[in-house]
mmCIF file of C-alpha atoms and ligand atoms in Angstrom:
data_model
loop_
_atom_site.group_PDB
_atom_site.id
_atom_site.type_symbol
_atom_site.label_atom_id
_atom_site.label_comp_id
_atom_site.label_asym_id
_atom_site.label_seq_id
_atom_site.Cartn_x
_atom_site.Cartn_y
_atom_site.Cartn_z
ATOM 1 C CA UNK A 1 -11.801 -28.566 -3.213
ATOM 2 C CA UNK A 2 -13.916 -25.534 -3.947
ATOM 3 C CA UNK A 3 -12.785 -22.411 -5.805
ATOM 4 C CA UNK A 4 -14.905 -19.337 -5.213
ATOM 5 C CA UNK A 5 -14.831 -16.240 -7.396
ATOM 6 C CA UNK A 6 -15.993 -13.027 -5.740
ATOM 7 C CA UNK A 7 -16.268 -10.124 -8.163
ATOM 8 C CA UNK A 8 -19.181 -8.533 -10.017
ATOM 9 C CA UNK A 9 -21.036 -11.722 -9.131
ATOM 10 C CA UNK A 10 -20.156 -14.756 -7.018
ATOM 11 C CA UNK A 11 -19.669 -18.268 -8.319
ATOM 12 C CA UNK A 12 -17.949 -21.441 -7.235
ATOM 13 C CA UNK A 13 -16.257 -24.314 -8.967
ATOM 14 C CA UNK A 14 -16.667 -27.660 -7.201
ATOM 15 C CA UNK A 15 -13.773 -29.946 -8.021
ATOM 16 C CA UNK A 16 -14.578 -33.519 -7.041
ATOM 17 C CA UNK A 17 -11.940 -36.226 -7.558
ATOM 18 C CA UNK A 18 -10.017 -33.842 -9.806
ATOM 19 C CA UNK A 19 -12.950 -33.020 -12.074
ATOM 20 C CA UNK A 20 -15.173 -29.968 -12.189
ATOM 21 C CA UNK A 21 -18.693 -30.880 -11.089
ATOM 22 C CA UNK A 22 -21.374 -29.165 -13.194
ATOM 23 C CA UNK A 23 -24.530 -30.821 -11.871
ATOM 24 C CA UNK A 24 -27.513 -32.161 -13.771
ATOM 25 C CA UNK A 25 -28.493 -28.828 -15.347
ATOM 26 C CA UNK A 26 -25.097 -27.122 -15.201
ATOM 27 C CA UNK A 27 -25.885 -24.815 -12.293
ATOM 28 C CA UNK A 28 -23.738 -26.512 -9.624
ATOM 29 C CA UNK A 29 -21.677 -23.904 -7.805
ATOM 30 C CA UNK A 30 -24.070 -20.988 -8.371
ATOM 31 C CA UNK A 31 -23.527 -19.950 -4.773
ATOM 32 C CA UNK A 32 -24.041 -16.277 -5.654
ATOM 33 C CA UNK A 33 -27.739 -17.148 -5.695
ATOM 34 C CA UNK A 34 -27.726 -18.989 -2.385
ATOM 35 C CA UNK A 35 -30.410 -17.326 -0.244
ATOM 36 C CA UNK A 36 -28.742 -15.580 2.687
ATOM 37 C CA UNK A 37 -31.516 -13.164 3.734
ATOM 38 C CA UNK A 38 -35.194 -14.090 3.358
ATOM 39 C CA UNK A 39 -36.162 -10.422 3.469
ATOM 40 C CA UNK A 40 -33.159 -9.187 1.511
ATOM 41 C CA UNK A 41 -32.690 -7.139 -1.613
ATOM 42 C CA UNK A 42 -33.888 -8.135 -5.060
ATOM 43 C CA UNK A 43 -31.306 -10.032 -7.094
ATOM 44 C CA UNK A 44 -30.878 -10.036 -10.874
ATOM 45 C CA UNK A 45 -32.073 -13.669 -10.856
ATOM 46 C CA UNK A 46 -35.539 -12.724 -9.577
ATOM 47 C CA UNK A 47 -35.078 -14.005 -6.011
ATOM 48 C CA UNK A 48 -34.356 -11.857 -2.972
ATOM 49 C CA UNK A 49 -31.492 -11.939 -0.484
ATOM 50 C CA UNK A 50 -29.034 -13.888 -2.633
ATOM 51 C CA UNK A 51 -25.389 -13.994 -1.486
ATOM 52 C CA UNK A 52 -24.349 -11.668 -4.289
ATOM 53 C CA UNK A 53 -26.762 -8.989 -3.050
ATOM 54 C CA UNK A 54 -24.652 -8.743 0.126
ATOM 55 C CA UNK A 55 -21.079 -9.758 -0.687
ATOM 56 C CA UNK A 56 -20.240 -9.058 -4.367
ATOM 57 C CA UNK A 57 -18.255 -5.994 -5.481
ATOM 58 C CA UNK A 58 -21.381 -4.023 -6.477
ATOM 59 C CA UNK A 59 -23.117 -5.030 -3.205
ATOM 60 C CA UNK A 60 -20.179 -3.720 -1.146
ATOM 61 C CA UNK A 61 -20.276 -0.416 -3.049
ATOM 62 C CA UNK A 62 -24.053 -0.128 -2.703
ATOM 63 C CA UNK A 63 -24.035 -0.886 1.030
ATOM 64 C CA UNK A 64 -21.393 1.815 1.535
ATOM 65 C CA UNK A 65 -23.495 4.341 -0.384
ATOM 66 C CA UNK A 66 -26.550 3.489 1.735
ATOM 67 C CA UNK A 67 -24.659 4.056 4.988
ATOM 68 C CA UNK A 68 -23.271 7.357 3.668
ATOM 69 C CA UNK A 69 -26.808 8.456 2.784
ATOM 70 C CA UNK A 70 -27.784 7.706 6.378
ATOM 71 C CA UNK A 71 -25.180 10.230 7.444
ATOM 72 C CA UNK A 72 -22.329 7.926 8.466
ATOM 73 C CA UNK A 73 -18.950 9.628 8.409
ATOM 74 C CA UNK A 74 -16.283 8.270 6.069
ATOM 75 C CA UNK A 75 -13.485 9.494 3.832
ATOM 76 C CA UNK A 76 -15.509 7.869 1.060
ATOM 77 C CA UNK A 77 -18.052 10.685 1.307
ATOM 78 C CA UNK A 78 -15.330 13.089 0.089
ATOM 79 C CA UNK A 79 -13.918 10.685 -2.489
ATOM 80 C CA UNK A 80 -17.308 10.310 -4.167
ATOM 81 C CA UNK A 81 -18.715 13.751 -3.373
ATOM 82 C CA UNK A 82 -19.836 14.605 -6.875
ATOM 83 C CA UNK A 83 -20.413 11.140 -8.258
ATOM 84 C CA UNK A 84 -21.585 8.760 -5.499
ATOM 85 C CA UNK A 85 -22.512 6.255 -8.215
ATOM 86 C CA UNK A 86 -18.789 5.846 -8.945
ATOM 87 C CA UNK A 87 -18.228 4.067 -5.617
ATOM 88 C CA UNK A 88 -16.437 0.736 -6.057
ATOM 89 C CA UNK A 89 -15.476 -2.077 -3.707
ATOM 90 C CA UNK A 90 -11.844 -1.265 -4.504
ATOM 91 C CA UNK A 91 -12.356 2.275 -3.137
ATOM 92 C CA UNK A 92 -13.990 0.831 -0.020
ATOM 93 C CA UNK A 93 -10.936 -1.403 0.480
ATOM 94 C CA UNK A 94 -8.582 1.548 0.001
ATOM 95 C CA UNK A 95 -10.505 3.523 2.632
ATOM 96 C CA UNK A 96 -10.472 0.563 5.028
ATOM 97 C CA UNK A 97 -6.686 0.321 4.752
ATOM 98 C CA UNK A 98 -6.542 3.969 5.851
ATOM 99 C CA UNK A 99 -8.465 2.974 8.976
ATOM 100 C CA UNK A 100 -11.896 4.187 7.838
ATOM 101 C CA UNK A 101 -14.393 2.606 10.282
ATOM 102 C CA UNK A 102 -17.333 2.542 7.876
ATOM 103 C CA UNK A 103 -15.317 0.867 5.120
ATOM 104 C CA UNK A 104 -13.932 -1.686 7.587
ATOM 105 C CA UNK A 105 -17.436 -2.495 8.818
ATOM 106 C CA UNK A 106 -18.814 -3.027 5.293
ATOM 107 C CA UNK A 107 -15.933 -5.369 4.362
ATOM 108 C CA UNK A 108 -16.161 -7.257 7.665
ATOM 109 C CA UNK A 109 -19.907 -7.775 7.122
ATOM 110 C CA UNK A 110 -19.282 -9.048 3.575
ATOM 111 C CA UNK A 111 -16.747 -11.492 5.055
ATOM 112 C CA UNK A 112 -19.325 -12.800 7.552
ATOM 113 C CA UNK A 113 -21.878 -13.340 4.758
ATOM 114 C CA UNK A 114 -19.275 -15.185 2.684
ATOM 115 C CA UNK A 115 -18.425 -17.236 5.771
ATOM 116 C CA UNK A 116 -22.089 -18.204 6.196
ATOM 117 C CA UNK A 117 -22.342 -19.243 2.534
ATOM 118 C CA UNK A 118 -19.122 -21.274 2.813
ATOM 119 C CA UNK A 119 -20.387 -22.893 6.023
ATOM 120 C CA UNK A 120 -23.402 -24.102 4.015
ATOM 121 C CA UNK A 121 -21.063 -25.384 1.304
ATOM 122 C CA UNK A 122 -18.861 -27.184 3.837
ATOM 123 C CA UNK A 123 -21.913 -28.921 5.273
ATOM 124 C CA UNK A 124 -22.894 -30.087 1.768
ATOM 125 C CA UNK A 125 -19.499 -30.943 0.225
ATOM 126 C CA UNK A 126 -16.979 -31.100 3.094
ATOM 127 C CA UNK A 127 -14.155 -29.914 0.805
ATOM 128 C CA UNK A 128 -10.445 -30.345 1.582
ATOM 129 C CA UNK A 129 -9.869 -26.641 1.011
ATOM 130 C CA UNK A 130 -11.503 -23.485 -0.272
ATOM 131 C CA UNK A 131 -9.706 -21.044 -2.559
ATOM 132 C CA UNK A 132 -11.045 -17.507 -2.952
ATOM 133 C CA UNK A 133 -10.301 -15.480 -6.073
ATOM 134 C CA UNK A 134 -11.786 -12.594 -8.041
ATOM 135 C CA UNK A 135 -11.423 -8.828 -7.687
ATOM 136 C CA UNK A 136 -13.077 -8.584 -4.270
ATOM 137 C CA UNK A 137 -10.628 -11.157 -2.863
ATOM 138 C CA UNK A 138 -7.984 -8.405 -2.943
ATOM 139 C CA UNK A 139 -9.648 -7.282 0.308
ATOM 140 C CA UNK A 140 -8.469 -10.571 1.849
ATOM 141 C CA UNK A 141 -7.030 -8.734 4.859
ATOM 142 C CA UNK A 142 -10.638 -8.002 5.926
ATOM 143 C CA UNK A 143 -12.567 -10.858 4.317
ATOM 144 C CA UNK A 144 -10.477 -13.899 5.240
ATOM 145 C CA UNK A 145 -10.377 -13.361 9.034
ATOM 146 C CA UNK A 146 -14.190 -12.956 9.094
ATOM 147 C CA UNK A 147 -14.717 -15.948 6.791
ATOM 148 C CA UNK A 148 -12.481 -18.171 8.944
ATOM 149 C CA UNK A 149 -14.055 -16.950 12.189
ATOM 150 C CA UNK A 150 -17.599 -17.541 10.885
ATOM 151 C CA UNK A 151 -16.693 -21.057 9.723
ATOM 152 C CA UNK A 152 -15.122 -21.834 13.125
ATOM 153 C CA UNK A 153 -18.276 -20.616 14.875
ATOM 154 C CA UNK A 154 -20.838 -22.344 12.659
ATOM 155 C CA UNK A 155 -19.499 -25.572 11.169
ATOM 156 C CA UNK A 156 -20.670 -28.540 13.217
ATOM 157 C CA UNK A 157 -17.509 -30.678 13.162
ATOM 158 C CA UNK A 158 -14.320 -29.445 14.803
ATOM 159 C CA UNK A 159 -12.255 -31.011 12.018
ATOM 160 C CA UNK A 160 -14.281 -29.309 9.259
ATOM 161 C CA UNK A 161 -14.069 -26.013 11.185
ATOM 162 C CA UNK A 162 -10.375 -26.096 10.265
ATOM 163 C CA UNK A 163 -11.073 -26.293 6.488
ATOM 164 C CA UNK A 164 -8.276 -24.171 4.988
ATOM 165 C CA UNK A 165 -9.568 -21.008 3.297
ATOM 166 C CA UNK A 166 -6.997 -19.076 1.309
ATOM 167 C CA UNK A 167 -6.734 -16.532 -1.448
ATOM 168 C CA UNK A 168 -5.871 -17.786 -4.910
ATOM 169 C CA UNK A 169 -2.221 -17.205 -5.793
ATOM 170 C CA UNK A 170 -3.348 -16.794 -9.393
ATOM 171 C CA UNK A 171 -4.783 -13.401 -8.422
ATOM 172 C CA UNK A 172 -6.472 -11.740 -11.383
ATOM 173 C CA UNK A 173 -5.724 -14.578 -13.798
ATOM 174 C CA UNK A 174 -7.501 -17.340 -11.915
ATOM 175 C CA UNK A 175 -10.760 -17.226 -13.858
ATOM 176 C CA UNK A 176 -9.023 -17.073 -17.251
ATOM 177 C CA UNK A 177 -6.705 -19.939 -16.367
ATOM 178 C CA UNK A 178 -9.672 -21.887 -15.032
ATOM 179 C CA UNK A 179 -11.551 -21.418 -18.302
ATOM 180 C CA UNK A 180 -8.528 -22.617 -20.281
ATOM 181 C CA UNK A 181 -8.102 -25.603 -17.963
ATOM 182 C CA UNK A 182 -11.766 -26.459 -18.433
ATOM 183 C CA UNK A 183 -11.495 -26.403 -22.224
ATOM 184 C CA UNK A 184 -8.315 -28.509 -22.122
ATOM 185 C CA UNK A 185 -9.878 -31.047 -19.775
ATOM 186 C CA UNK A 186 -12.901 -31.385 -22.089
ATOM 187 C CA UNK A 187 -10.643 -31.819 -25.120
ATOM 188 C CA UNK A 188 -8.511 -34.496 -23.516
ATOM 189 C CA UNK A 189 -11.165 -36.189 -21.441
ATOM 190 C CA UNK A 190 -14.089 -36.606 -23.848
ATOM 191 C CA UNK A 191 -17.330 -37.736 -22.271
ATOM 192 C CA UNK A 192 -17.790 -41.223 -23.645
ATOM 193 C CA UNK A 193 -21.018 -42.083 -21.869
HETATM 194 ZN ZN1 ZN B 1 -29.890 -14.296 -7.204
#
Protein backbone atom coordinates (compact mmCIF):
# COMPACT_ATOMS: atom_id res chain seq x y z
CA UNK A 1 0.00 0.00 0.00
CA UNK A 2 0.96 3.63 -0.33
CA UNK A 3 0.27 6.37 2.22
CA UNK A 4 0.40 9.90 0.86
CA UNK A 5 0.68 13.00 3.01
CA UNK A 6 -0.58 16.22 1.43
CA UNK A 7 0.16 19.29 3.52
CA UNK A 8 2.85 21.97 3.38
CA UNK A 9 4.68 19.52 1.13
CA UNK A 10 3.74 16.15 -0.37
CA UNK A 11 5.36 12.85 0.48
CA UNK A 12 4.51 9.18 0.28
CA UNK A 13 5.33 6.11 2.28
CA UNK A 14 5.64 2.93 0.22
CA UNK A 15 4.84 -0.10 2.34
CA UNK A 16 5.99 -3.27 0.61
CA UNK A 17 5.32 -6.64 2.28
CA UNK A 18 4.56 -4.81 5.52
CA UNK A 19 7.78 -2.80 5.59
CA UNK A 20 8.43 0.81 4.71
CA UNK A 21 10.55 1.03 1.57
CA UNK A 22 13.20 3.77 1.78
CA UNK A 23 15.17 3.15 -1.41
CA UNK A 24 18.91 3.11 -1.95
CA UNK A 25 19.49 6.73 -0.89
CA UNK A 26 16.42 7.16 1.31
CA UNK A 27 14.41 9.27 -1.13
CA UNK A 28 11.79 6.66 -2.10
CA UNK A 29 8.33 8.20 -1.90
CA UNK A 30 9.42 11.80 -2.55
CA UNK A 31 6.46 12.19 -4.88
CA UNK A 32 6.16 15.89 -4.02
CA UNK A 33 9.11 16.34 -6.38
CA UNK A 34 7.65 14.25 -9.19
CA UNK A 35 7.69 16.48 -12.29
CA UNK A 36 4.10 17.22 -13.31
CA UNK A 37 4.63 20.30 -15.51
CA UNK A 38 7.79 20.72 -17.60
CA UNK A 39 7.19 24.47 -17.80
CA UNK A 40 5.86 24.82 -14.27
CA UNK A 41 6.79 26.92 -11.29
CA UNK A 42 10.11 26.77 -9.48
CA UNK A 43 10.16 24.35 -6.56
CA UNK A 44 12.20 24.61 -3.36
CA UNK A 45 14.24 21.62 -4.59
CA UNK A 46 15.60 23.54 -7.59
CA UNK A 47 13.49 21.79 -10.24
CA UNK A 48 10.38 23.22 -11.88
CA UNK A 49 6.82 21.90 -12.06
CA UNK A 50 7.05 19.48 -9.13
CA UNK A 51 3.78 18.03 -7.79
CA UNK A 52 4.01 20.16 -4.67
CA UNK A 53 4.08 23.34 -6.76
CA UNK A 54 0.52 22.51 -7.90
CA UNK A 55 -1.18 20.44 -5.20
CA UNK A 56 0.28 21.21 -1.73
CA UNK A 57 -1.46 23.53 0.76
CA UNK A 58 0.73 26.54 -0.13
CA UNK A 59 0.27 25.82 -3.87
CA UNK A 60 -3.53 25.83 -3.49
CA UNK A 61 -3.37 29.16 -1.64
CA UNK A 62 -0.99 30.67 -4.20
CA UNK A 63 -3.07 29.54 -7.18
CA UNK A 64 -6.16 31.12 -5.59
CA UNK A 65 -4.31 34.40 -5.06
CA UNK A 66 -3.17 34.41 -8.70
CA UNK A 67 -6.72 33.94 -9.99
CA UNK A 68 -7.97 36.70 -7.68
CA UNK A 69 -5.27 39.02 -9.02
CA UNK A 70 -6.56 38.25 -12.51
CA UNK A 71 -9.91 39.62 -11.41
CA UNK A 72 -11.81 36.39 -10.75
CA UNK A 73 -14.74 36.84 -8.40
CA UNK A 74 -14.74 34.92 -5.12
CA UNK A 75 -15.75 35.37 -1.49
CA UNK A 76 -12.05 34.84 -0.80
CA UNK A 77 -11.32 38.30 -2.19
CA UNK A 78 -13.30 39.76 0.75
CA UNK A 79 -11.91 37.32 3.31
CA UNK A 80 -8.33 38.30 2.47
CA UNK A 81 -8.96 41.91 1.44
CA UNK A 82 -6.27 43.47 3.58
CA UNK A 83 -3.86 40.58 3.85
CA UNK A 84 -3.95 38.45 0.67
CA UNK A 85 -0.78 36.72 1.88
CA UNK A 86 -2.84 35.15 4.68
CA UNK A 87 -4.72 32.94 2.21
CA UNK A 88 -4.62 29.27 3.21
CA UNK A 89 -5.83 26.05 1.61
CA UNK A 90 -8.19 25.67 4.57
CA UNK A 91 -9.84 29.00 3.66
CA UNK A 92 -10.13 27.86 0.05
CA UNK A 93 -11.88 24.69 1.24
CA UNK A 94 -14.23 26.70 3.45
CA UNK A 95 -15.15 28.91 0.49
CA UNK A 96 -15.68 25.87 -1.74
CA UNK A 97 -18.12 24.39 0.77
CA UNK A 98 -20.11 27.63 0.49
CA UNK A 99 -20.35 27.01 -3.26
CA UNK A 100 -17.61 29.43 -4.33
CA UNK A 101 -16.82 28.53 -7.97
CA UNK A 102 -13.22 29.73 -7.92
CA UNK A 103 -12.39 27.78 -4.76
CA UNK A 104 -14.06 24.66 -6.16
CA UNK A 105 -12.07 24.95 -9.38
CA UNK A 106 -8.72 25.31 -7.56
CA UNK A 107 -9.42 22.25 -5.37
CA UNK A 108 -10.68 20.20 -8.33
CA UNK A 109 -7.51 21.04 -10.28
CA UNK A 110 -5.34 20.03 -7.31
CA UNK A 111 -7.25 16.72 -7.22
CA UNK A 112 -6.53 16.10 -10.92
CA UNK A 113 -2.81 16.76 -10.39
CA UNK A 114 -2.76 14.39 -7.42
CA UNK A 115 -4.60 11.84 -9.57
CA UNK A 116 -1.94 12.13 -12.28
CA UNK A 117 0.85 11.65 -9.73
CA UNK A 118 -0.94 8.63 -8.23
CA UNK A 119 -1.49 7.19 -11.71
CA UNK A 120 2.30 7.30 -12.17
CA UNK A 121 2.74 5.61 -8.79
CA UNK A 122 0.19 2.91 -9.64
CA UNK A 123 2.05 2.16 -12.87
CA UNK A 124 5.31 1.78 -10.90
CA UNK A 125 4.13 0.00 -7.73
CA UNK A 126 0.61 -1.31 -8.42
CA UNK A 127 -0.37 -0.90 -4.75
CA UNK A 128 -3.35 -2.65 -3.12
CA UNK A 129 -4.63 0.68 -1.84
CA UNK A 130 -3.71 4.32 -1.43
CA UNK A 131 -4.38 6.25 1.77
CA UNK A 132 -4.35 10.05 1.72
CA UNK A 133 -3.62 12.04 4.87
CA UNK A 134 -2.29 15.45 5.86
CA UNK A 135 -4.01 18.81 6.31
CA UNK A 136 -5.04 19.22 2.67
CA UNK A 137 -6.80 15.83 2.74
CA UNK A 138 -9.54 17.52 4.80
CA UNK A 139 -10.75 18.78 1.40
CA UNK A 140 -11.46 15.14 0.49
CA UNK A 141 -14.95 16.03 -0.72
CA UNK A 142 -13.29 17.82 -3.67
CA UNK A 143 -9.98 15.98 -3.99
CA UNK A 144 -11.03 12.33 -3.82
CA UNK A 145 -13.63 12.38 -6.63
CA UNK A 146 -11.09 14.05 -8.97
CA UNK A 147 -8.30 11.68 -7.90
CA UNK A 148 -10.49 8.61 -8.49
CA UNK A 149 -11.79 9.93 -11.82
CA UNK A 150 -8.26 10.72 -13.07
CA UNK A 151 -7.02 7.25 -12.07
CA UNK A 152 -9.99 5.62 -13.85
CA UNK A 153 -9.24 7.64 -16.99
CA UNK A 154 -5.47 7.13 -17.07
CA UNK A 155 -4.43 3.82 -15.52
CA UNK A 156 -3.89 1.22 -18.22
CA UNK A 157 -5.40 -1.84 -16.51
CA UNK A 158 -9.09 -1.95 -15.66
CA UNK A 159 -8.32 -3.80 -12.43
CA UNK A 160 -5.73 -1.22 -11.31
CA UNK A 161 -8.16 1.57 -12.24
CA UNK A 162 -10.19 0.35 -9.26
CA UNK A 163 -7.29 0.81 -6.79
CA UNK A 164 -9.05 2.01 -3.62
CA UNK A 165 -8.12 5.59 -2.69
CA UNK A 166 -9.36 6.75 0.70
CA UNK A 167 -8.68 9.34 3.34
CA UNK A 168 -6.73 8.25 6.39
CA UNK A 169 -8.97 7.66 9.40
CA UNK A 170 -6.07 8.82 11.56
CA UNK A 171 -6.77 12.37 10.37
CA UNK A 172 -4.28 14.82 11.84
CA UNK A 173 -2.38 12.18 13.81
CA UNK A 174 -1.37 9.99 10.89
CA UNK A 175 2.12 11.41 10.40
CA UNK A 176 2.93 11.34 14.13
CA UNK A 177 1.68 7.78 14.49
CA UNK A 178 3.61 6.82 11.37
CA UNK A 179 6.82 8.25 12.82
CA UNK A 180 6.29 6.33 16.06
CA UNK A 181 5.54 3.14 14.13
CA UNK A 182 8.72 3.63 12.12
CA UNK A 183 10.86 4.00 15.24
CA UNK A 184 9.23 0.95 16.84
CA UNK A 185 9.72 -1.15 13.72
CA UNK A 186 13.42 -0.19 13.61
CA UNK A 187 13.84 -1.03 17.30
CA UNK A 188 12.21 -4.43 17.01
CA UNK A 189 13.37 -5.34 13.55
CA UNK A 190 17.08 -4.48 13.56
CA UNK A 191 18.78 -4.61 10.19
CA UNK A 192 21.11 -7.56 10.51
CA UNK A 193 22.59 -7.47 7.03
ZN1 LIG B 1 10.63 19.89 -6.16
